[in-house]
Short mmCIF file of C-alpha atoms in Angstrom, two decimals:
data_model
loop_
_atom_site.label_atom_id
_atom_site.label_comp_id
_atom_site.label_asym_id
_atom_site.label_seq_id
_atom_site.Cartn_x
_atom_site.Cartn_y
_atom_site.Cartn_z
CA UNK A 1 -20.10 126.69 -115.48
CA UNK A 2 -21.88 128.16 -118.79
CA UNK A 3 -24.01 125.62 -120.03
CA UNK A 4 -24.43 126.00 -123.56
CA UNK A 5 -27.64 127.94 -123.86
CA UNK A 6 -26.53 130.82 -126.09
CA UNK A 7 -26.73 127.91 -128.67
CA UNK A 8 -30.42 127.32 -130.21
CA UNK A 9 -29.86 123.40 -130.37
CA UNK A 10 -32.67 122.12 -128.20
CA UNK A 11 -31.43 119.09 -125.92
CA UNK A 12 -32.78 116.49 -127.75
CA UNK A 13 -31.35 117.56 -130.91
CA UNK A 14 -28.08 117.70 -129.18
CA UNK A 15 -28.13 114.54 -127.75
CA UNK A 16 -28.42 113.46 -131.57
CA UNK A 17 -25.70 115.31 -132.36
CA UNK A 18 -23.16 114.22 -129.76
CA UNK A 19 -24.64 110.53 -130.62
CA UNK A 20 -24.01 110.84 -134.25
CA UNK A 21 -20.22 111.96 -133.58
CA UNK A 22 -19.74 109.38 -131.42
CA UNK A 23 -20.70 106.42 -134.11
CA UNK A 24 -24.06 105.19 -131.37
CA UNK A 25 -27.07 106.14 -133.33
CA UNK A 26 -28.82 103.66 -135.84
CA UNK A 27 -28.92 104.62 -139.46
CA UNK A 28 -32.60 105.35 -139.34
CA UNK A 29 -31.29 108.05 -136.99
CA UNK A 30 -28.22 109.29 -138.72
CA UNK A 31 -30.34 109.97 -142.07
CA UNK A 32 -32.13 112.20 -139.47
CA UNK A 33 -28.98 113.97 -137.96
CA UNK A 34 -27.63 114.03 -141.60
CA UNK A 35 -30.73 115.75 -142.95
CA UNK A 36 -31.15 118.28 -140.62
CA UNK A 37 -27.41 119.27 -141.19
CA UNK A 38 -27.83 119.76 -144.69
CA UNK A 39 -30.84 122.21 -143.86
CA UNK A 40 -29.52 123.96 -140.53
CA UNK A 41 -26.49 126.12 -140.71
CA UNK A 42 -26.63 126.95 -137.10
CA UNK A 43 -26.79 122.95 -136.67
CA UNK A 44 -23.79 122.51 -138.69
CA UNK A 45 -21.81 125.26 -136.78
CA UNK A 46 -22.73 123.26 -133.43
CA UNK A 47 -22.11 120.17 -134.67
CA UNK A 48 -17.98 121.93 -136.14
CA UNK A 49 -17.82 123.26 -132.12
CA UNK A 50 -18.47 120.44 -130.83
CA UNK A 51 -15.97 118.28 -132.79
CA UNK A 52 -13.12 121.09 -132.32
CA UNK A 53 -13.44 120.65 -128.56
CA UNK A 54 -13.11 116.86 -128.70
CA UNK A 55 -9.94 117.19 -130.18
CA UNK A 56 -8.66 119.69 -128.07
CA UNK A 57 -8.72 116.66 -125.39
CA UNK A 58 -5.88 115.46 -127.17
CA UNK A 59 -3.91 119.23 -125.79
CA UNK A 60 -4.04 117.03 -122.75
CA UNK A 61 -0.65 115.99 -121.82
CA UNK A 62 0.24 112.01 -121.53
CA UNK A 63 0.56 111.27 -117.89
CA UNK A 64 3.95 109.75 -117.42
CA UNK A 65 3.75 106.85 -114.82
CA UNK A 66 6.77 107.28 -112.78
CA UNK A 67 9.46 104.42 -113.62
CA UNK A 68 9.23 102.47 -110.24
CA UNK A 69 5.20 101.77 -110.63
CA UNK A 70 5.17 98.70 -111.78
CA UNK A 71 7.67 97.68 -109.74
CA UNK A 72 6.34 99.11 -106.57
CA UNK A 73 2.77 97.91 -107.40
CA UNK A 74 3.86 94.32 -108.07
CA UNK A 75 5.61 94.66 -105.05
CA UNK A 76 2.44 95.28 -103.07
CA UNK A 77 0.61 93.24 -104.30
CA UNK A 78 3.55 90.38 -103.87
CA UNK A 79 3.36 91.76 -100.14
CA UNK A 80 -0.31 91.18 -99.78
CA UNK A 81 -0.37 88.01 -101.62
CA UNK A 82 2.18 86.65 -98.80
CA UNK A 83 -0.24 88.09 -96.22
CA UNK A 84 -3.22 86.55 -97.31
CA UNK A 85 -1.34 83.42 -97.34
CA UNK A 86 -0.50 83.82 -93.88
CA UNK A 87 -4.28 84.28 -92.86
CA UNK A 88 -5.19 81.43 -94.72
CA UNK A 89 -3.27 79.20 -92.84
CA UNK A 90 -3.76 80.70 -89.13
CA UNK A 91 -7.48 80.28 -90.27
CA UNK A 92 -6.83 76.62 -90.66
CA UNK A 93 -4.70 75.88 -87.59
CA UNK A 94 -7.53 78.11 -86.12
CA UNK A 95 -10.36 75.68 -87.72
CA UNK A 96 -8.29 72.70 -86.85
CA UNK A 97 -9.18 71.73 -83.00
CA UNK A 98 -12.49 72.55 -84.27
CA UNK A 99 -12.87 70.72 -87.27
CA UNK A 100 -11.72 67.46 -84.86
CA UNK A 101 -14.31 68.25 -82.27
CA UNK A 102 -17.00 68.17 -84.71
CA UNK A 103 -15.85 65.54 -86.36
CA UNK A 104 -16.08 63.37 -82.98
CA UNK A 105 -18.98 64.62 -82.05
CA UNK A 106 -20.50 63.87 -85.62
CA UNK A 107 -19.30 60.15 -85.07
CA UNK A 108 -20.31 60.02 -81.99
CA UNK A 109 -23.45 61.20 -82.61
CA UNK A 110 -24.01 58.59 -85.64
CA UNK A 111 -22.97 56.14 -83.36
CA UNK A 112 -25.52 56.24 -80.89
CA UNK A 113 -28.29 57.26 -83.41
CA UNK A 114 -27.30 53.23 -84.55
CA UNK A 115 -27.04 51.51 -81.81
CA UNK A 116 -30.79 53.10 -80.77
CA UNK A 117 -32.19 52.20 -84.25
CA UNK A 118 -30.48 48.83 -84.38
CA UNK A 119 -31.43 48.14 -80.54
CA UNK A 120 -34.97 49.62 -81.69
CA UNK A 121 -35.29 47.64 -84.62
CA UNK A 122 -33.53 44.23 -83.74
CA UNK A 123 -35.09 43.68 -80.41
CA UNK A 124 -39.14 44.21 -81.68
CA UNK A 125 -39.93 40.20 -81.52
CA UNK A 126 -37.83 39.43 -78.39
CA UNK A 127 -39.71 42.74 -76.80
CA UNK A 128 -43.71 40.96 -77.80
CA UNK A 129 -42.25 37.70 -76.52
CA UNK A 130 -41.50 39.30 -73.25
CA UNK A 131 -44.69 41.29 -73.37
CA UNK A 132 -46.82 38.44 -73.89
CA UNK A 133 -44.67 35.99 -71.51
CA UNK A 134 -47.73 36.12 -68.43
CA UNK A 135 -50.26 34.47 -71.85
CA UNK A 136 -47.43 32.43 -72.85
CA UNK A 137 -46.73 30.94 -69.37
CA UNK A 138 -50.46 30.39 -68.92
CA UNK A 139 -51.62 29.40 -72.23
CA UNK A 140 -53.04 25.81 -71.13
CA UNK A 141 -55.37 27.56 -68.62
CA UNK A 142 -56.56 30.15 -71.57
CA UNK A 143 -57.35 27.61 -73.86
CA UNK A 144 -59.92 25.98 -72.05
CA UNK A 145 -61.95 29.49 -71.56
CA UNK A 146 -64.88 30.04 -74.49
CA UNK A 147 -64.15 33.65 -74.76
CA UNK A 148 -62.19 36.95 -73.87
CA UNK A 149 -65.42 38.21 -71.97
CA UNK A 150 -65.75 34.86 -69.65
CA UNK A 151 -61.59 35.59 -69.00
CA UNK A 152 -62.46 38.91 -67.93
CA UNK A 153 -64.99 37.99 -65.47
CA UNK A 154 -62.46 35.62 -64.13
CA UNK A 155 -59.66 38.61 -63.43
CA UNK A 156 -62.97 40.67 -61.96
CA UNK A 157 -63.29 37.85 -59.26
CA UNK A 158 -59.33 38.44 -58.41
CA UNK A 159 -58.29 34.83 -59.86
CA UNK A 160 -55.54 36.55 -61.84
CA UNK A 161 -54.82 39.44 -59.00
CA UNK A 162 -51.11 37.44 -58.95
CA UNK A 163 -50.56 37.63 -62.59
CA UNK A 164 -51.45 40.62 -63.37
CA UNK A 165 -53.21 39.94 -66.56
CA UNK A 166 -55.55 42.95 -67.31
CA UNK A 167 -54.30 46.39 -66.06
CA UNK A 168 -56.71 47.65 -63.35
CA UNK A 169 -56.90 51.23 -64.59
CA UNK A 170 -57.14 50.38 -68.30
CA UNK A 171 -58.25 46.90 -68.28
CA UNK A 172 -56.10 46.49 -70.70
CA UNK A 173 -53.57 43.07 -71.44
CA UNK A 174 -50.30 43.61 -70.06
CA UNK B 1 -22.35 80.67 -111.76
CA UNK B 2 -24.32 83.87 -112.83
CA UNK B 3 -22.42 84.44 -116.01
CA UNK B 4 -23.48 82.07 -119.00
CA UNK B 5 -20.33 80.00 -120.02
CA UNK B 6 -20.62 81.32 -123.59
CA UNK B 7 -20.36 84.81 -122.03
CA UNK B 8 -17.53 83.87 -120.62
CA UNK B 9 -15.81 82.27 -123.16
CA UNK B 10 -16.80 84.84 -125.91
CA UNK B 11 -14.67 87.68 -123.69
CA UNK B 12 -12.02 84.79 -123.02
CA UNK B 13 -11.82 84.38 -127.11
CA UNK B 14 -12.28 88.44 -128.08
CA UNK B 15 -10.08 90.06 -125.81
CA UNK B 16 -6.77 88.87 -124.96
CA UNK B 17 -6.67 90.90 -121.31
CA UNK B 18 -9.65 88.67 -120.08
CA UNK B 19 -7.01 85.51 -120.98
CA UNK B 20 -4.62 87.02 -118.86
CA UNK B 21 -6.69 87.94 -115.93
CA UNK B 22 -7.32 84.29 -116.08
CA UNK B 23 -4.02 83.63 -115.86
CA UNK B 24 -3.47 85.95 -112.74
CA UNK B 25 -7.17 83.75 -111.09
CA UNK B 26 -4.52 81.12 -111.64
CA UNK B 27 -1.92 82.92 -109.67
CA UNK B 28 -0.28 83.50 -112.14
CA UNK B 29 2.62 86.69 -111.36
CA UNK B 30 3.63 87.92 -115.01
CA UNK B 31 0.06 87.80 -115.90
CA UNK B 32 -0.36 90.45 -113.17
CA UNK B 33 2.89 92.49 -113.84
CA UNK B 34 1.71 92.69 -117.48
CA UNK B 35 -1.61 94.33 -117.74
CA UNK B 36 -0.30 96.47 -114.58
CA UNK B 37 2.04 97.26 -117.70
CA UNK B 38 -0.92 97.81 -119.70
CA UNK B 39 -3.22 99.39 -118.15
CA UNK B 40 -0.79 101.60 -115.72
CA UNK B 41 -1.07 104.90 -118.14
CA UNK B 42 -4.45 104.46 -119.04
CA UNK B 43 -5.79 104.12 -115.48
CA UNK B 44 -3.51 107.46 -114.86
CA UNK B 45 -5.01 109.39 -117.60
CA UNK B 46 -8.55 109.20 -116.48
CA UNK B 47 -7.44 108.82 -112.70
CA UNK B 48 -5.20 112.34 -112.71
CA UNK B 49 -8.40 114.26 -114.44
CA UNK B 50 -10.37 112.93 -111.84
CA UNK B 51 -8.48 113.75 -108.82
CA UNK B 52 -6.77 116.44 -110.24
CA UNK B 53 -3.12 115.41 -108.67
CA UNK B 54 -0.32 113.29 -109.95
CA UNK B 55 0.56 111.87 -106.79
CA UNK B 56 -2.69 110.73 -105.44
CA UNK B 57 -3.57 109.90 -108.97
CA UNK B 58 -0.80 107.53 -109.03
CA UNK B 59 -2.08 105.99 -105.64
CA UNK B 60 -5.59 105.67 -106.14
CA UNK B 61 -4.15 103.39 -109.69
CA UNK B 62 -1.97 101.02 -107.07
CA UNK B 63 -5.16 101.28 -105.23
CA UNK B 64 -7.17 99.98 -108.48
CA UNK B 65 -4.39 97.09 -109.40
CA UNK B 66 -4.95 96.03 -105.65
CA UNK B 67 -8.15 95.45 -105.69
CA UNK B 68 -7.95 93.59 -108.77
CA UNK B 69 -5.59 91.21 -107.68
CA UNK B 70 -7.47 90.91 -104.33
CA UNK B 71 -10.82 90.18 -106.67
CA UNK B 72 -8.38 87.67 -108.74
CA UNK B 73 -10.42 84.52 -107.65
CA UNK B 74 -13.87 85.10 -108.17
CA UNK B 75 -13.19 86.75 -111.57
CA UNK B 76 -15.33 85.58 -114.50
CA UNK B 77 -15.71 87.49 -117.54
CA UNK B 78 -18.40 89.11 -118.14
CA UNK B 79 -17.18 91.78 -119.53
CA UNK B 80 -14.07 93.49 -121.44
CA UNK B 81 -11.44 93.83 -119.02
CA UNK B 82 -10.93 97.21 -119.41
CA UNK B 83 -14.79 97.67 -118.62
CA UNK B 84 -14.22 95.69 -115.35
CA UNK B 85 -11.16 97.23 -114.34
CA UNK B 86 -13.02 101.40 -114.93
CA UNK B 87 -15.75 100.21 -112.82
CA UNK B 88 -13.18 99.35 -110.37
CA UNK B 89 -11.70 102.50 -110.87
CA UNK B 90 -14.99 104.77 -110.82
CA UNK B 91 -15.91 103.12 -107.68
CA UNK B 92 -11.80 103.70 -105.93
CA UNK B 93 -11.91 107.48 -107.44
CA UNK B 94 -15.74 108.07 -106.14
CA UNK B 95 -14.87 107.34 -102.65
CA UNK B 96 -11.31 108.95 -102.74
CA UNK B 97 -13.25 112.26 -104.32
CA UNK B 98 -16.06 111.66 -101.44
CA UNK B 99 -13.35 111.61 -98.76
CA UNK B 100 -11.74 114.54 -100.09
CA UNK B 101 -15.05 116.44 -99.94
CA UNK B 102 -15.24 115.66 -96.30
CA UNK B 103 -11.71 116.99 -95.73
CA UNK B 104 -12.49 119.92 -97.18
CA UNK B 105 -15.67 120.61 -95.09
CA UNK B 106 -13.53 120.57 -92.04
CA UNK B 107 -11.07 122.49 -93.54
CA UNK B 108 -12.44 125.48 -94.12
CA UNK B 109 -10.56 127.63 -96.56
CA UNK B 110 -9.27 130.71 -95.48
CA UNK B 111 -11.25 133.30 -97.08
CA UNK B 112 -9.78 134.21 -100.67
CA UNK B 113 -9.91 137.96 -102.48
CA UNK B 114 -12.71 138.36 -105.04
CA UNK B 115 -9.86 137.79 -107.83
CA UNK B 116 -8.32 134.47 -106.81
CA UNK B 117 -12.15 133.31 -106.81
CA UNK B 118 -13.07 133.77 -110.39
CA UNK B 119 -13.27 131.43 -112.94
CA UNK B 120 -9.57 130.02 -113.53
CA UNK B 121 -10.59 129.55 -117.30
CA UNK B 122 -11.95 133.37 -117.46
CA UNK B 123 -8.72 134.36 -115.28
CA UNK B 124 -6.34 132.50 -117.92
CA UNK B 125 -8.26 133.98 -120.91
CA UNK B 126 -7.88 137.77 -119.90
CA UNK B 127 -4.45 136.95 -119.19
CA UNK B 128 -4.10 135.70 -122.98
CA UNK B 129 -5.60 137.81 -124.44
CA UNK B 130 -5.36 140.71 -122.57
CA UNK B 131 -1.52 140.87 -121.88
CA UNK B 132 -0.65 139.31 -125.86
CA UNK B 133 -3.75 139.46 -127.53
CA UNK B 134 -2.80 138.04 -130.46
CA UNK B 135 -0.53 135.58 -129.96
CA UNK B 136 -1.46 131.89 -129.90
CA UNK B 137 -1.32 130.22 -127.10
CA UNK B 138 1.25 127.45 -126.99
CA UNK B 139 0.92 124.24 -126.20
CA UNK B 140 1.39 124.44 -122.32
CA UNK B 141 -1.17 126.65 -122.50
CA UNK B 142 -3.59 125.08 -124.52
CA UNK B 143 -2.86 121.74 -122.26
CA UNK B 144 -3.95 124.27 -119.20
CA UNK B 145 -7.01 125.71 -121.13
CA UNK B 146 -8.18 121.85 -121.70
CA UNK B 147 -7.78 121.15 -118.04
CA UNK B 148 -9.13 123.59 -116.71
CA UNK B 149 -12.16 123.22 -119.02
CA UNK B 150 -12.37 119.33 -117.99
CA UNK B 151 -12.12 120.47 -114.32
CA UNK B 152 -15.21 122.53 -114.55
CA UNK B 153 -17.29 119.74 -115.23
CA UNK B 154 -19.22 117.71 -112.91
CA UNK B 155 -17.70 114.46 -111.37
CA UNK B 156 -19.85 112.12 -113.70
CA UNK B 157 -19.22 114.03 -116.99
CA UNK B 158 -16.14 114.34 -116.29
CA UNK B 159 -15.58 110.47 -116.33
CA UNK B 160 -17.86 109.60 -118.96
CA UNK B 161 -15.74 111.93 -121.32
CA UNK B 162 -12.89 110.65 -120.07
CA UNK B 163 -13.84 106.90 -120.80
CA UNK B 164 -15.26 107.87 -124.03
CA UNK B 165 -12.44 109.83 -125.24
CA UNK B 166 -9.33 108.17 -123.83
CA UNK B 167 -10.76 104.39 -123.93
CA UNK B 168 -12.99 104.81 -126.70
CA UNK B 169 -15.94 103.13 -124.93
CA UNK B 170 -18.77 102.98 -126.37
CA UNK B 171 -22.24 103.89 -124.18
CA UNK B 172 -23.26 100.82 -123.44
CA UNK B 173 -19.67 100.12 -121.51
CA UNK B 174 -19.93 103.45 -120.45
CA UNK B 175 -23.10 102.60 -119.04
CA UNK B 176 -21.86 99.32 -117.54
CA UNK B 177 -18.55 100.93 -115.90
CA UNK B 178 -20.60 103.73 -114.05
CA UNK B 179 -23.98 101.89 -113.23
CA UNK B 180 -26.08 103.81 -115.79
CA UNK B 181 -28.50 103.12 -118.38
CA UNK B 182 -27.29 103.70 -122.51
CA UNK B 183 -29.86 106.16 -122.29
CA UNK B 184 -28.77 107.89 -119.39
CA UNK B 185 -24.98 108.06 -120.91
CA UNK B 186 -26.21 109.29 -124.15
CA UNK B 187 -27.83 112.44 -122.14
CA UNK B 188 -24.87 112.46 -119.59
CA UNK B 189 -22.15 112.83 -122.54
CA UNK B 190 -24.45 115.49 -124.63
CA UNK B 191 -24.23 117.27 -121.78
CA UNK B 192 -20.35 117.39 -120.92
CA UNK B 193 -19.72 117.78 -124.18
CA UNK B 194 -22.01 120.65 -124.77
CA UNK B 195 -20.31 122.15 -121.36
CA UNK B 196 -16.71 121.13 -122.60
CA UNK B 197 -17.48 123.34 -125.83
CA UNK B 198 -19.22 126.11 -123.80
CA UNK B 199 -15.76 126.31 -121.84
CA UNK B 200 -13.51 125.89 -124.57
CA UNK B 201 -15.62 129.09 -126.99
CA UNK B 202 -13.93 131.60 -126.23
CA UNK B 203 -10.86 130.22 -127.28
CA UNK B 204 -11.91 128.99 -130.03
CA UNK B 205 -13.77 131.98 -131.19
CA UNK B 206 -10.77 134.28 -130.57
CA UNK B 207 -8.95 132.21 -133.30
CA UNK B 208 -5.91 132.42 -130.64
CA UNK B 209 -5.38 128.88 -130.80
CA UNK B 210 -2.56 127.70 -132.57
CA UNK B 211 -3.23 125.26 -135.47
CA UNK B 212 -6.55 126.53 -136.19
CA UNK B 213 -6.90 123.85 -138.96
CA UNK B 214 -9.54 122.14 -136.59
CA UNK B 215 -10.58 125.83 -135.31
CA UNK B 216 -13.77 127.65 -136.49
CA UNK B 217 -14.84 128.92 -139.91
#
C-alpha cells in the first residue's frame, strides 16, 4: 500500500482536512482549515485529491440483490421462527413435571413450617402448666415453707427424692 | 432497562425504521419483510467490499437479517437502526473475514510467478496505459480501478469508508457501529482516505479518467 507520504500534509493537518470535508469539525475549527487553504496551495491541491477520490466511490457499481432475497430470507427466518417455537414449548413440557414437584414440595414445605410454628406458638401456656404440674400438685405443702432456701434443705434430706423437684445435677426446678 | 425511556422514544419518534423494528419485537412479519426490503442493498454494498464476493456477500446479509430477527425481543432503541443493524454487520463480516483468514493459513497457496504477485492496481495501470495510453478508461474500468483501490485498504478503513460514504454516517455512529472512539474514527478515516487517494493518483494524475470535470487541475 503507498501511504500518502510524497504529500507534505502532516497527519494532523490531514485529519483536519478529511474532517472538514466530511461536515465534523466545529466552526472554530473550519475558520482554521479555511485559513490555511487560502494560504497553502499545496493544502488546497490535497484537499482537490482528496475530494476527487471520494467521488470516484461512486465508479462503484450498485450491487444488485438477486430477486429471490427477500423471499428466501423471510423464508428463513419464517423457518427459524417455527423452530424456536418448537423449543419453547418442549422447554415447557420439559419444565412441567418439574414445575409440579416444586410446587409440592414448596407447599409441603410451608405446611409443616405452620404446623411447627402454630404447635410452637399455641401450645407455650399448656407446655409451663405441664412444666410446673409437680409445684402445682404440691402447692399446699409449699405454702407453708418460709423460703426457697428452707425447701431446698428439705429435697437435700431426700423428702422430695419421689417428686423430683430440684434436678440433682443442676439443682435446678424441674 | 439500561436505555433511558426518552432515548428510546426520541429514536422511536426520529426514525421511522426503529418504529418498525418495534413492530417486528411485536412479531410482527411485514415489519420484518420490509426493512429486509430496505436495508437488503445497503447491507450488500458495504458487505460485497468487505468480503470481496457476491455470493458470500449475499450470505453473510441473510446472516445479518437473522440475527436481527433472532435479537427481535430484547430490542430497545438506543440507537438509529441503521447504526444497530452495521454493528451487527461489522461484527457477522469480522468473524466471516477471521474464518477466512484461517482457511487460508491451511491452504497454502501454490506458489505464484513474480508477475501475478504485483500490485493488481499497478498491474491494471500499465495495462492502461501502456497498451492505450491515452484512452480513458471506461466505466468498467474505472469501477475495477475503485475496487481494487478499496481492496488495498485495511479491514477497518475499509468499513469506516464504506459506512461513511455509502450510509453517510457521521463519526460518532461510525464510532458506535465499530466500537471506537470519535476520535479514533476521525484518525481511522484520514487515514483511508489519504490511502484511497494515494491508490487512486496515478489515475488521476494521468488525466486518463474519463469525465475529468472532478479530475485534477
Amino acid at each position: 500500500m503507498n501511504e500518502a507520504d510524497t504529500h507534505n500534509t502532516s497527519d494532523d493537518a490531514r485529519e483536519e482536512l478529511v474532517a472538514y470535508l466530511d461536515g465534523e469539525l466545529d466552526p472554530p475549527a473550519v475558520d482554521l482549515v479555511e485559513k490555511r487553504l487560502a494560504d497553502d496551495a499545496e493544502y488546497r491541491r490535497e484537499l482537490r485529491q482528496l475530494q476527487v477520490a471520494w467521488d470516484m466511490l461512486d465508479e462503484l457499481p450498485k450491487p444488485a440483490v438477486c430477486e429471490r432475497f427477500t423471499q428466501t430470507t423471510v423464508e428463513m427466518v419464517a423457518l427459524s421462527a417455527e423452530k424456536e417455537l418448537e423449543e419453547v414449548k418442549e422447554h415447557q413440557q420439559r419444565r412441567r413435571p418439574w414445575i409440579w414437584a416444586l410446587a409440592g414440595a414448596g407447599a409441603l414445605a410451608i405446611a409443616g413450617a405452620s404446623y411447627l410454628a402454630s404447635s410452637h406458638w399455641l401450645s407455650r401456656p399448656n407446655q409451663a402448666l405441664l412444666r410446673d404440674l409437680p409445684v402445682i400438685e404440691d402447692i399446699d405443702l409449699y405454702k407453708v415453707a418460709d423460703s426457697v432456701e428452707f425447701l431446698e434443705q428439705m429435697d437435700r434430706k431426700g423428702l422430695f427424692a419421689e417428686k423430683g423437684l430440684f434436678d440433682e445435677e443442676t439443682g435446678n426446678a424441674p | 432497562m439500561a436505555l433511558s425511556d426518552t432515548t428510546s422514544q426520541n429514536y422511536e419518534l426520529r426514525d421511522p425504521d426503529v418504529r418498525l423494528m418495534l413492530q417486528v419485537r411485536d412479531d410482527d412479519a411485514a415489519a420484518f419483510e420490509e426493512l429486509v426490503v430496505r436495508y437488503q442493498s445497503r447491507l450488500m454494498t458495504v458487505l460485497e467490499q468487505l468480503v470481496h464476493k457476491r455470493e458470500q456477500a449475499e450470505d453473510l446479509a441473510q446472516e445479518v437479517f437473522m440475527r436481527v430477527f433472532r435479537a427481535r425481543k430484547s430490542y430497545e432503541p438506543g440507537a438509529k437502526f441503521s447504526t444497530w443493524l452495521f454493528t451487527i454487520a461489522n461484527n457477522v463480516a469480522s468473524n466471516a473475514l477471521r474464518s477466512m483468514a484461517r482457511r487460508r493459513e491451511i491452504n497454502v497457496a501454490p506458489a505464484q510467478d513474480a508477475e501475478s504477485q504485483a500490485d493488481p492496481l499497478a498491474q491494471l495501470a500499465l495495462a492502461a496505459s501502456g497498451l492505450m495510453p491515452t484512452r480513458q478508461l471506461d466505466h468498467a474500468e474505472r469501477a475495477e480501478v475503485v475496487r481494487l483501490a478499496i481492496h488495498s485498504l485495511g479491514e477497518r478503513q475499509k468499513l469506516a469508508l464504506l459506512l461513511s460514504k455509502f450510509e453517510g454516517m457521521s463519526y460518532a455512529e461510525i464510532g458506535e457501529t465499530m466500537g471506537l472512539s470519535t476520535q479514533a474514527v476521525k484518525s481511522l478515516l484520514a487515514r483511508a482516505r489519504s490511502n484511497l487517494r494515494a491508490s487512486l493518483e496515478p489515475y488521476m494524475n494521468e488525466g486518463v479518467l474519463p469525465g475529468s470535470a472532478n479530475g485534477p487541475e
